[in-house]
Short mmCIF file of C-alpha atoms in Angstrom, two decimals:
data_model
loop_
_atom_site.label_atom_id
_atom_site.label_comp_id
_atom_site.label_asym_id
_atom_site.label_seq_id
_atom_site.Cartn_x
_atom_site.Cartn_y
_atom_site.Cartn_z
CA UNK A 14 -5.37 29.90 -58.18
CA UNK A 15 -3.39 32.79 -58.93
CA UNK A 16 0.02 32.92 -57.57
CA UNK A 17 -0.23 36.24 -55.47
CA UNK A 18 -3.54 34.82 -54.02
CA UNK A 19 -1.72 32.31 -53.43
CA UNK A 20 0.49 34.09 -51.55
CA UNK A 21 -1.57 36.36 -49.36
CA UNK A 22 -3.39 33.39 -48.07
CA UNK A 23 -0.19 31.99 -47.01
CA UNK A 24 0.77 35.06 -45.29
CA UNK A 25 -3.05 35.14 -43.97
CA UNK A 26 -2.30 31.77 -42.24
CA UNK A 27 1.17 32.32 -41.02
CA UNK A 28 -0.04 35.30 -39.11
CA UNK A 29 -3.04 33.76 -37.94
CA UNK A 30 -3.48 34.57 -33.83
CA UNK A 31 -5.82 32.00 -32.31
CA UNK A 32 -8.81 33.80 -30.24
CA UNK A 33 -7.74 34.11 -26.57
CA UNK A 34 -10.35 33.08 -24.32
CA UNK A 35 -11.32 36.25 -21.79
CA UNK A 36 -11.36 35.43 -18.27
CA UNK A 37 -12.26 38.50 -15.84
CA UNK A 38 -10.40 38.34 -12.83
CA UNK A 39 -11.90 40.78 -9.46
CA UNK A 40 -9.13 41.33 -7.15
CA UNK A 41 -7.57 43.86 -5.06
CA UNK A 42 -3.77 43.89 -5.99
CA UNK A 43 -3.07 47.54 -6.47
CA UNK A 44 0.29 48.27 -5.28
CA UNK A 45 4.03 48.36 -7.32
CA UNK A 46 4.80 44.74 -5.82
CA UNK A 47 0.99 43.06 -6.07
CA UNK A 48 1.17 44.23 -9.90
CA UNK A 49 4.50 42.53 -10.51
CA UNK A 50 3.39 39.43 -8.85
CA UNK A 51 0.08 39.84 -11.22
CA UNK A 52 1.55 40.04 -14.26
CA UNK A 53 3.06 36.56 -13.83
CA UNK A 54 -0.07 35.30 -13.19
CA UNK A 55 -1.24 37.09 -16.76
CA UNK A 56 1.63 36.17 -18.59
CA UNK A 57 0.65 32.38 -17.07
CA UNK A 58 -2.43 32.93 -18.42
CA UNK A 59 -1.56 34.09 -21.95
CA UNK A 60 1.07 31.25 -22.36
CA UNK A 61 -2.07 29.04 -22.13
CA UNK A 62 -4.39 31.04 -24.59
CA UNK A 63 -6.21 32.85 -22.04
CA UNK A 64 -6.03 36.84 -22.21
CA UNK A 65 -6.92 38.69 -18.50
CA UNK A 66 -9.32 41.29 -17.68
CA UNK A 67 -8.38 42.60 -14.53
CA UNK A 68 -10.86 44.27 -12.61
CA UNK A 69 -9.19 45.54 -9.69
CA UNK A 70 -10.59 47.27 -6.69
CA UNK A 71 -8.21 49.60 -4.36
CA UNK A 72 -8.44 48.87 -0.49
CA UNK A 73 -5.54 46.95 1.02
CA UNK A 74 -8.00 44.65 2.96
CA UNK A 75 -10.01 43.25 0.29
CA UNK A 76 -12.97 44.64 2.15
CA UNK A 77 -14.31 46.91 -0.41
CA UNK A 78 -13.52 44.25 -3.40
CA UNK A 79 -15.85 42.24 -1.60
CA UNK A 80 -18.81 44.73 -1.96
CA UNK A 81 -18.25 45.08 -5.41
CA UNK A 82 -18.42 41.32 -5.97
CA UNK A 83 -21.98 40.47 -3.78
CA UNK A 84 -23.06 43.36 -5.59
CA UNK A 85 -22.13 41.74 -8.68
CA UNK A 86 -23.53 38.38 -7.73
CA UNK A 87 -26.98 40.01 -7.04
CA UNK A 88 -26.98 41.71 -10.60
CA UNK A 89 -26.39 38.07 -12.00
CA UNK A 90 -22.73 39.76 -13.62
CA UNK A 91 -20.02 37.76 -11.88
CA UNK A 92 -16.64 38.12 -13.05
CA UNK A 93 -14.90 34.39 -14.03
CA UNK A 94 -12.82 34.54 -10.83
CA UNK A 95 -12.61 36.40 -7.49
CA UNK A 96 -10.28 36.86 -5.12
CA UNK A 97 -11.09 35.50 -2.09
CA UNK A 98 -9.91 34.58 1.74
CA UNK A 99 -10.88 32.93 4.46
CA UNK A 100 -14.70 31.88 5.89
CA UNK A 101 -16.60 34.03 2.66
CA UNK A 102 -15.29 30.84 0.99
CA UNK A 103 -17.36 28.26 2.44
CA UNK A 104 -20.12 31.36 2.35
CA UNK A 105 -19.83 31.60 -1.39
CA UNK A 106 -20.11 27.95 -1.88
CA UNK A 107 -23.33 28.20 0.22
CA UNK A 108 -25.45 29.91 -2.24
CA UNK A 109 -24.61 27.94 -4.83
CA UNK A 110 -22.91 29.52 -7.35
CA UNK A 111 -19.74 28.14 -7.67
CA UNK A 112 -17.65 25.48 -9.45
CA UNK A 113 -15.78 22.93 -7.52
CA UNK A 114 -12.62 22.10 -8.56
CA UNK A 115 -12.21 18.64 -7.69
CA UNK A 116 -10.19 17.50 -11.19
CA UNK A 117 -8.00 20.10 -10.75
CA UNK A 118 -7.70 18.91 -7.03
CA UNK A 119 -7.20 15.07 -8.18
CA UNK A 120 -4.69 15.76 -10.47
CA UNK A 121 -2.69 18.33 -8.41
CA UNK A 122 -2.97 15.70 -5.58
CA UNK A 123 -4.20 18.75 -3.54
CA UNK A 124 -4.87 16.01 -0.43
CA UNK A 125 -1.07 15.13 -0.50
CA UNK A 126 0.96 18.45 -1.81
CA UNK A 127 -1.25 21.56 -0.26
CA UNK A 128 -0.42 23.00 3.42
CA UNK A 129 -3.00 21.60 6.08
CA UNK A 130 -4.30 25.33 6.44
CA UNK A 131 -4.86 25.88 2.34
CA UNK A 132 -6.67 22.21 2.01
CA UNK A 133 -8.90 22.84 5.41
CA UNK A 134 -9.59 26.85 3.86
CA UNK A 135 -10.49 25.66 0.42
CA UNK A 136 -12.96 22.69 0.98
CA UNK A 137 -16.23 22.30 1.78
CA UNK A 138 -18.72 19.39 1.86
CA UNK A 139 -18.78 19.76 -1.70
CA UNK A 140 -14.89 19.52 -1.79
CA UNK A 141 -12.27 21.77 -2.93
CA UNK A 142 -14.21 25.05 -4.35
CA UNK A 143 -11.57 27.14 -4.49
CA UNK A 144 -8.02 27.54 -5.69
CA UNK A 145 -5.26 28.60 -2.96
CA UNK A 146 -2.63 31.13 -4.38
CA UNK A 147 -0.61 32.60 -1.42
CA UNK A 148 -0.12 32.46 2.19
CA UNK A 149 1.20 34.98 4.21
CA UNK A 150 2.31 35.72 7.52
CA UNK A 151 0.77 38.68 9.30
CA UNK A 152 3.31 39.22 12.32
CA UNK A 153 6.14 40.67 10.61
CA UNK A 154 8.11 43.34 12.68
CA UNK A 155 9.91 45.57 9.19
CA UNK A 156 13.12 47.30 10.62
CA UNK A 157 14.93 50.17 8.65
CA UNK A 158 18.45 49.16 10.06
CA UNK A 159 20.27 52.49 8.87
CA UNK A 160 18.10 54.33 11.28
CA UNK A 161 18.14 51.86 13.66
CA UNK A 162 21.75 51.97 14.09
CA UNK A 163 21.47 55.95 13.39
CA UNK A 164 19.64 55.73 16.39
CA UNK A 165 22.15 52.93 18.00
CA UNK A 166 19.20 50.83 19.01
CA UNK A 167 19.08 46.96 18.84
CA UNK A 168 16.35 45.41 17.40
CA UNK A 169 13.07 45.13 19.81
CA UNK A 170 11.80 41.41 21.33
CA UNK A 171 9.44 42.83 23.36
CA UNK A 172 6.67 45.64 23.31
CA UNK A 173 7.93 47.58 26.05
CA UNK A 174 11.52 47.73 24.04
CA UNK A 175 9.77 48.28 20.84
CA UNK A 176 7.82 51.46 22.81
CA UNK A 177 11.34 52.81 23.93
CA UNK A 178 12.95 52.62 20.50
CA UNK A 179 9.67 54.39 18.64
CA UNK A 180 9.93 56.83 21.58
CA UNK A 181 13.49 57.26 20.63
CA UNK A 182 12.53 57.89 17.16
CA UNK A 183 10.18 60.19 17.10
CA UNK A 184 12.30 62.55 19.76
CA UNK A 185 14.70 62.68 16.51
CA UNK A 186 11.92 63.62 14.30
CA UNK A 187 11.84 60.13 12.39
CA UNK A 188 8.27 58.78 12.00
CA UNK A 189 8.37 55.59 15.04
CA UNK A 190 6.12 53.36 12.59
CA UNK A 191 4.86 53.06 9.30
CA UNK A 192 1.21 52.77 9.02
CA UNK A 193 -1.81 54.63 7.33
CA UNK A 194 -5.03 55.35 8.69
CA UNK A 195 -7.38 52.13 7.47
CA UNK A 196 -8.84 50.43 9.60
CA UNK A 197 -7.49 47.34 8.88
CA UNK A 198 -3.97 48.44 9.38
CA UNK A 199 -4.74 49.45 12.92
CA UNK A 200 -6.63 46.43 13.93
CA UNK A 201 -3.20 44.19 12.64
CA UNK A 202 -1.08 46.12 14.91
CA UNK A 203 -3.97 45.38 17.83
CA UNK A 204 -3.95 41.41 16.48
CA UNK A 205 0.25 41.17 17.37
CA UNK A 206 -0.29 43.10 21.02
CA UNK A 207 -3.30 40.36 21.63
CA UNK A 208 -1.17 37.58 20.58
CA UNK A 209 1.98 39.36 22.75
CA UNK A 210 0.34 39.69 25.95
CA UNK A 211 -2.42 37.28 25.88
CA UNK A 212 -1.03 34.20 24.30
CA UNK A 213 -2.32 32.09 21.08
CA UNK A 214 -5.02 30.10 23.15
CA UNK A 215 -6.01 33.90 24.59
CA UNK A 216 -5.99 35.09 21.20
CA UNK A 217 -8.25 32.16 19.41
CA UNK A 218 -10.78 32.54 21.86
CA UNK A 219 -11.09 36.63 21.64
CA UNK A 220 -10.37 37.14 18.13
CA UNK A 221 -11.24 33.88 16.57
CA UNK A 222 -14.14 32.76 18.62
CA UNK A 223 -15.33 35.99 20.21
CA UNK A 224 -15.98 34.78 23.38
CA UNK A 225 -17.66 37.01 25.31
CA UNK A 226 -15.42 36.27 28.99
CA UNK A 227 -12.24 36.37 27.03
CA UNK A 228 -13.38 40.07 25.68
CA UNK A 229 -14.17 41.18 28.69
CA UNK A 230 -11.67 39.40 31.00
CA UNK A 231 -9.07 41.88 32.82
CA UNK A 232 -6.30 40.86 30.49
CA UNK A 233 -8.30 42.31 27.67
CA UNK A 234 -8.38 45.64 29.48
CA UNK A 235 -4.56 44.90 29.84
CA UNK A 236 -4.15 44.83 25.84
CA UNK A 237 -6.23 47.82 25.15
CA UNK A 238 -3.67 49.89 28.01
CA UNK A 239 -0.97 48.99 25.50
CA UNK A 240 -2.90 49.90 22.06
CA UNK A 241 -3.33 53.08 23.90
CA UNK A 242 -0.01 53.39 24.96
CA UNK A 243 0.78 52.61 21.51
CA UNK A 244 -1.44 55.10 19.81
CA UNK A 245 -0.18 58.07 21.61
CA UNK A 246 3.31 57.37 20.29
CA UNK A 247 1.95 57.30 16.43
CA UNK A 248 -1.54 58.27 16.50
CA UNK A 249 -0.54 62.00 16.36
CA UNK A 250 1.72 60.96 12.49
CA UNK A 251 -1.31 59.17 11.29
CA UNK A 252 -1.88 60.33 7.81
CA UNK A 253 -4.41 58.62 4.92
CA UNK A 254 -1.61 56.31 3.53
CA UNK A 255 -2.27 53.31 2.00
CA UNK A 256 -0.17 50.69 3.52
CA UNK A 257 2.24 50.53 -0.03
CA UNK A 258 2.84 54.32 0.81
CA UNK A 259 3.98 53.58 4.72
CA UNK A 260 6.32 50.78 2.92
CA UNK A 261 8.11 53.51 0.95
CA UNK A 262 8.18 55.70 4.03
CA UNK A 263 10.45 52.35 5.88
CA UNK A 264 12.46 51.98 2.30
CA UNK A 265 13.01 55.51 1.96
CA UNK A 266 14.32 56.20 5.56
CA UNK A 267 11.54 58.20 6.63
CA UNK A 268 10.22 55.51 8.97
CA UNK A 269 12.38 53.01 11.98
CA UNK A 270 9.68 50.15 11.77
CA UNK A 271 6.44 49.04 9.88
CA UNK A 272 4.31 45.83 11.72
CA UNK A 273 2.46 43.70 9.26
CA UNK A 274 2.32 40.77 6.30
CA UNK A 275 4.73 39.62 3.83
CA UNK A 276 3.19 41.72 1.09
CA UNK A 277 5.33 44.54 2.32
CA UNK A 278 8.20 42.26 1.38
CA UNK A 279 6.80 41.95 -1.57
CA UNK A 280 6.40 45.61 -2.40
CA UNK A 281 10.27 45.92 -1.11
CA UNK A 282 11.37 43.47 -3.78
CA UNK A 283 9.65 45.45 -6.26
CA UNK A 284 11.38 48.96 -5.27
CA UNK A 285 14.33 47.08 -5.87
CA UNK A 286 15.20 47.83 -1.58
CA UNK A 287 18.09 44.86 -0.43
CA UNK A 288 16.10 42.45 2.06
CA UNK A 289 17.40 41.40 4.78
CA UNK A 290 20.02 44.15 4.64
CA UNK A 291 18.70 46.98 4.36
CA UNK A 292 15.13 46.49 5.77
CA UNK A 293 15.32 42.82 8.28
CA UNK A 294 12.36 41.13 8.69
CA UNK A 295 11.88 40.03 12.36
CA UNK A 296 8.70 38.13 14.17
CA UNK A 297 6.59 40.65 15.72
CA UNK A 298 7.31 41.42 19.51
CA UNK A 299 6.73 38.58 22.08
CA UNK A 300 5.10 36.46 19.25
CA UNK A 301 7.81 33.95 18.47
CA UNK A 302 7.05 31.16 17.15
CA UNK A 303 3.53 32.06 16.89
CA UNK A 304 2.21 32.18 12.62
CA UNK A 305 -0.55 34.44 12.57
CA UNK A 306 -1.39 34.17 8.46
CA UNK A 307 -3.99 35.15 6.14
CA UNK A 308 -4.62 33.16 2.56
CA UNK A 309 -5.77 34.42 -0.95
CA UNK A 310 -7.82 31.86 -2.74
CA UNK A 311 -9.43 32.54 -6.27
CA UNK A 312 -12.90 30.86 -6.43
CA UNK A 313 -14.32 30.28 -10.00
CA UNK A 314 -17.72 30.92 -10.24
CA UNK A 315 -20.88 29.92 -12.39
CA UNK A 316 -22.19 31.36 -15.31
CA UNK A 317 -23.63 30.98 -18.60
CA UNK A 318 -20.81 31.05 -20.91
CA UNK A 319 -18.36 29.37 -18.20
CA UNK A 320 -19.04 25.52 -17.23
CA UNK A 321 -17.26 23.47 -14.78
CA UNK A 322 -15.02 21.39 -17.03
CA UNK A 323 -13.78 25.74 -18.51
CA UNK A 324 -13.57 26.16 -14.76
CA UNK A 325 -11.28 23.15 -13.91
CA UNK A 326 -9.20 23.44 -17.17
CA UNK A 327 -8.35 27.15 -16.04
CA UNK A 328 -7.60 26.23 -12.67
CA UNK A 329 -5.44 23.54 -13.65
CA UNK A 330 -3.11 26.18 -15.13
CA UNK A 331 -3.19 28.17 -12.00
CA UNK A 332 -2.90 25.51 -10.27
CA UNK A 333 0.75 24.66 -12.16
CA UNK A 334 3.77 24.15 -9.74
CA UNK A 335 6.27 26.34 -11.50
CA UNK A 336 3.29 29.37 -11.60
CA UNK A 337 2.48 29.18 -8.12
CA UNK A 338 6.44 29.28 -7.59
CA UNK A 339 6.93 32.54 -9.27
CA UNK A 340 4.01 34.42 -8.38
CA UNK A 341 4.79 33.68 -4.59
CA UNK A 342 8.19 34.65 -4.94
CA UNK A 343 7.25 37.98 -6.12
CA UNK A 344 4.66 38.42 -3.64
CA UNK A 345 6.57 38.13 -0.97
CA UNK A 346 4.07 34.86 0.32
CA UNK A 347 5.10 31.44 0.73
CA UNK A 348 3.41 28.56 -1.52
CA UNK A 349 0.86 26.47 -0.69
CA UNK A 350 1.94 24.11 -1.78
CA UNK A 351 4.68 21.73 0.07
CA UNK A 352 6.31 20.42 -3.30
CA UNK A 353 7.75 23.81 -3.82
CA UNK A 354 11.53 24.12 -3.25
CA UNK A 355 12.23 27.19 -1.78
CA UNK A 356 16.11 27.49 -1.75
CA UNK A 357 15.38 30.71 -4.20
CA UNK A 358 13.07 32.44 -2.74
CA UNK A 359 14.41 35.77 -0.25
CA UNK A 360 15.30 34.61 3.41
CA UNK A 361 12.00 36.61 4.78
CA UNK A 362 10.18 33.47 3.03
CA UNK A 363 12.55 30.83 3.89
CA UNK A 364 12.57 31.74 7.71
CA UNK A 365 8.44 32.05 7.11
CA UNK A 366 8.00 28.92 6.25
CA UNK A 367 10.28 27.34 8.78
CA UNK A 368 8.20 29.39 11.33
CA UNK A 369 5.45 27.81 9.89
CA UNK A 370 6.35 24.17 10.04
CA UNK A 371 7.28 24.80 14.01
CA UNK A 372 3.80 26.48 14.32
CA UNK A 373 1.93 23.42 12.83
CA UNK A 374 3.81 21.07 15.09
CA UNK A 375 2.89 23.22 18.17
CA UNK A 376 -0.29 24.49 17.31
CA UNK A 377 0.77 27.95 16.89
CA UNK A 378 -0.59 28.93 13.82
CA UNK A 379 -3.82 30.96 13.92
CA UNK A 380 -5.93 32.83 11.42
CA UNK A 381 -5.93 36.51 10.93
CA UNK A 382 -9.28 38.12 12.33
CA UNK A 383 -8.17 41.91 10.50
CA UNK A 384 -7.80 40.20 7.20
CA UNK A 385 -10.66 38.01 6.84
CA UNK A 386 -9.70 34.64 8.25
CA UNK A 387 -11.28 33.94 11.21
CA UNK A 388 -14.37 35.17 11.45
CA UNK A 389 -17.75 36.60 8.81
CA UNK A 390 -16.79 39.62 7.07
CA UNK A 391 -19.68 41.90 8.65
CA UNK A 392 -18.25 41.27 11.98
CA UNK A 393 -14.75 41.79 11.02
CA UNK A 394 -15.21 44.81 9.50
CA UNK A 395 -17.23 46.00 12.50
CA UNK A 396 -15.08 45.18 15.11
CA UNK A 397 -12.09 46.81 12.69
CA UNK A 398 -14.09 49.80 12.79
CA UNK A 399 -13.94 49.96 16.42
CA UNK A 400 -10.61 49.17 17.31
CA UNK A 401 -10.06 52.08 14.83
CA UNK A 402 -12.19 54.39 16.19
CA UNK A 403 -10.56 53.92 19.41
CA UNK A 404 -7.15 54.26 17.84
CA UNK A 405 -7.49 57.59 16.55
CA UNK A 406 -9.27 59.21 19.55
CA UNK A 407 -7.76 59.15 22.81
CA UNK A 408 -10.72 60.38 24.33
CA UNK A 409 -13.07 56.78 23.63
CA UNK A 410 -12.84 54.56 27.05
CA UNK A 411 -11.72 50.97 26.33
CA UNK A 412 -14.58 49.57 28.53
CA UNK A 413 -16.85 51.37 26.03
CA UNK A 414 -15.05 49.37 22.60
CA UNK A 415 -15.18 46.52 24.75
CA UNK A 416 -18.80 46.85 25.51
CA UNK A 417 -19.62 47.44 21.68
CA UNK A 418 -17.00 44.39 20.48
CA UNK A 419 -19.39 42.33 22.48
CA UNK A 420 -22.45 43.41 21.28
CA UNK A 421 -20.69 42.70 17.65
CA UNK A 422 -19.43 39.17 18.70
CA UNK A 423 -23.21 38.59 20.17
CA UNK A 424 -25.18 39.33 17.10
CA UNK A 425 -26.70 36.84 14.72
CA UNK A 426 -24.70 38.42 11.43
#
């Protein structure tokens, strides 16, 4: 052989790039922090061989993501993975079209290293069928301390205190609370006032269970006085933000307070705003000690050219202990995982997961109805609608939502 043929086929092989393997991810991480905390998870990915398609679907709540994905599944053209939370898991499993992930579970000792709430979300009679990524806490109270102590405020502990301070706020012409108008955004800030003046065992059987007394009791007519009270402080500010663009509002002193999950935390790391110092992280008026959370799962799911043992051997890299470390701590989440040592992770996540540990122990943890937890997604996303509805018009009687809620809660969807 010729000595520059030689040569060139030595350069050939040298340069050689083995094919990636393509997995299509469907998820709905849109905002400045969720994209930092996703390109972890594709650099993870690409240190394995693996090379990402993200298909990404913008809505904060997941809710149109999960359209696009039964749509999907009816066309027979479902992406590799999904992002996932809550009941749609066991749903999903249901029909029969995913893989379980019980290799990946054995040899992540899943049963011994995952959180009670990620191994009881993730399982089914079939076992583990999907993967558990994050888990966040929903009652967050975000405080802009520069115009708190502009306004020479302390910080709220209960609702009536958190009403005078937004009062206080908005006489100075700085917006009382950051939020958008979604429905989902209003319905968390109706999920903390339940929780507040109701109580967790209230709560779980209104919101979780939908029981019809507890939805109609007096105390529920109680609640809804408040989320009035509450909307004719901010309804009038209400503009078509998504909930990233009421977190730059809070970093960029343009808002005193913003009410919901750690992935505002998570967007705050990635605008590069000093947390706790700047913007402190406190639990959510008159909710103390209680861990209302929501979980994302990824759920791997059957096709022709992707078999169970592709499925497991995937899962087992997202599955990886340093991964699921990084990607958390840039999402502002905690781990699922309880082999995870979090002395480097911001103090928002440390004092989350301490919150969390006292919840288990007390039986304060409960699952987020606005963000897909705790009950089917068609009911969710009804009842979100109404609570909305109600939010933005002051002229809708709360008897009236309450009637309708029920009517929801009694249906056979």
């Amino acid at each position: 052989m010729h000595w520059t043929i030689k040569i060139a086929l030595l350069t050939t092989l040298l340069h050689f790039t083995p094919v990636r393997a393509e997995i299509e991810l469907l998820h709905w991480w849109t905002s400045k922090g969720e994209i930092k905390a996703l390109n972890t998870l594709k650099k993870q990915l690409n240190d394995h061989d693996y090379q990402m398609v993200s298909t990404s679907v913008i809505g904060g709540g997941g809710d149109t993501a999960t359209t696009v994905l039964q749509a999907r599944a009816l066309a027979g053209n479902t992406p590799n993975i999904a992002q996932v939370e809550g009941p749609s898991i066991k749903s999903w499993d249901a029909i029969g079209i995913l893989h379980n992930l019980n290799n990946t579970a054995k040899k992540h000792q899943w049963n011994e290293t995952l959180n009670p709430l990620a191994k009881e979300i993730n399982q089914t009679e079939n076992g583990y069928v999907a993967l558990p990524l994050t888990l966040h806490r929903m009652n967050w109270l975000w405080v802009n301390h520069d115009l708190l102590t502009q306004l020479a405020l302390d910080v709220p502990v209960t609702w009536p205190e958190l009403f005078i301070a937004m009062d206080k706020a908005k006489r100075h012409h700085i917006e009382p609370l950051a939020i958008g108008k979604q429905p989902w955004q209003i319905a968390q800030l109706f999920e903390s006032l339940v929780i507040a003046y109701g109580g967790v065992d209230f709560y779980q059987q209104a919101m979780v269970n939908l029981d019809k007394t507890a939805i109609s009791s007096q105390k529920m007519q109680e609640i809804f006085k408040q989320f009035r009270r509450l909307s004719l402080l901010v309804g009038e500010q209400l503009a078509d933000h998504k909930w990233e663009t009421a977190t730059q509002y809070l970093a960029q002193d343009k808002a005193l307070f913003q009410i919901g999950g750690d992935w505002i935390l998570g967007e705050l790391i990635a605008l590069n705003i000093d947390v706790p110092n700047k913007i402190g992280c406190y639990v959510a008026p008159q909710t103390q000690g209680v861990f209302l959370y929501n979980m994302d799962s990824f759920i791997f799911m059957s096709r022709p050219d992707f078999t169970a043992q592709q499925a497991n051997d995937l899962a087992n890299v997202l599955a990886n202990k340093t991964f699921q470390s990084q990607f958390n701590k840039v999402k502002g989440a905690i781990p699922v995982r309880n082999d995870i040592d979090l002395s480097g992770f911001n103090v928002c996540q440390q004092q989350a997961n301490q919150d969390l540990e006292f919840a288990l122990i007390h039986n304060l943890a409960v699952p987020s109805m606005t963000d897909s937890m705790a009950v089917n997604p068609i009911k969710q996303q009804a009842i979100n609608s109404e609570l909305f509805q109600f939010f933005k018009n002051d002229s809708i009687d709360s008897k009236a939502v309450i009637r309708r809620i029920i009517a929801i809660a009694s249906s056979d969807n």
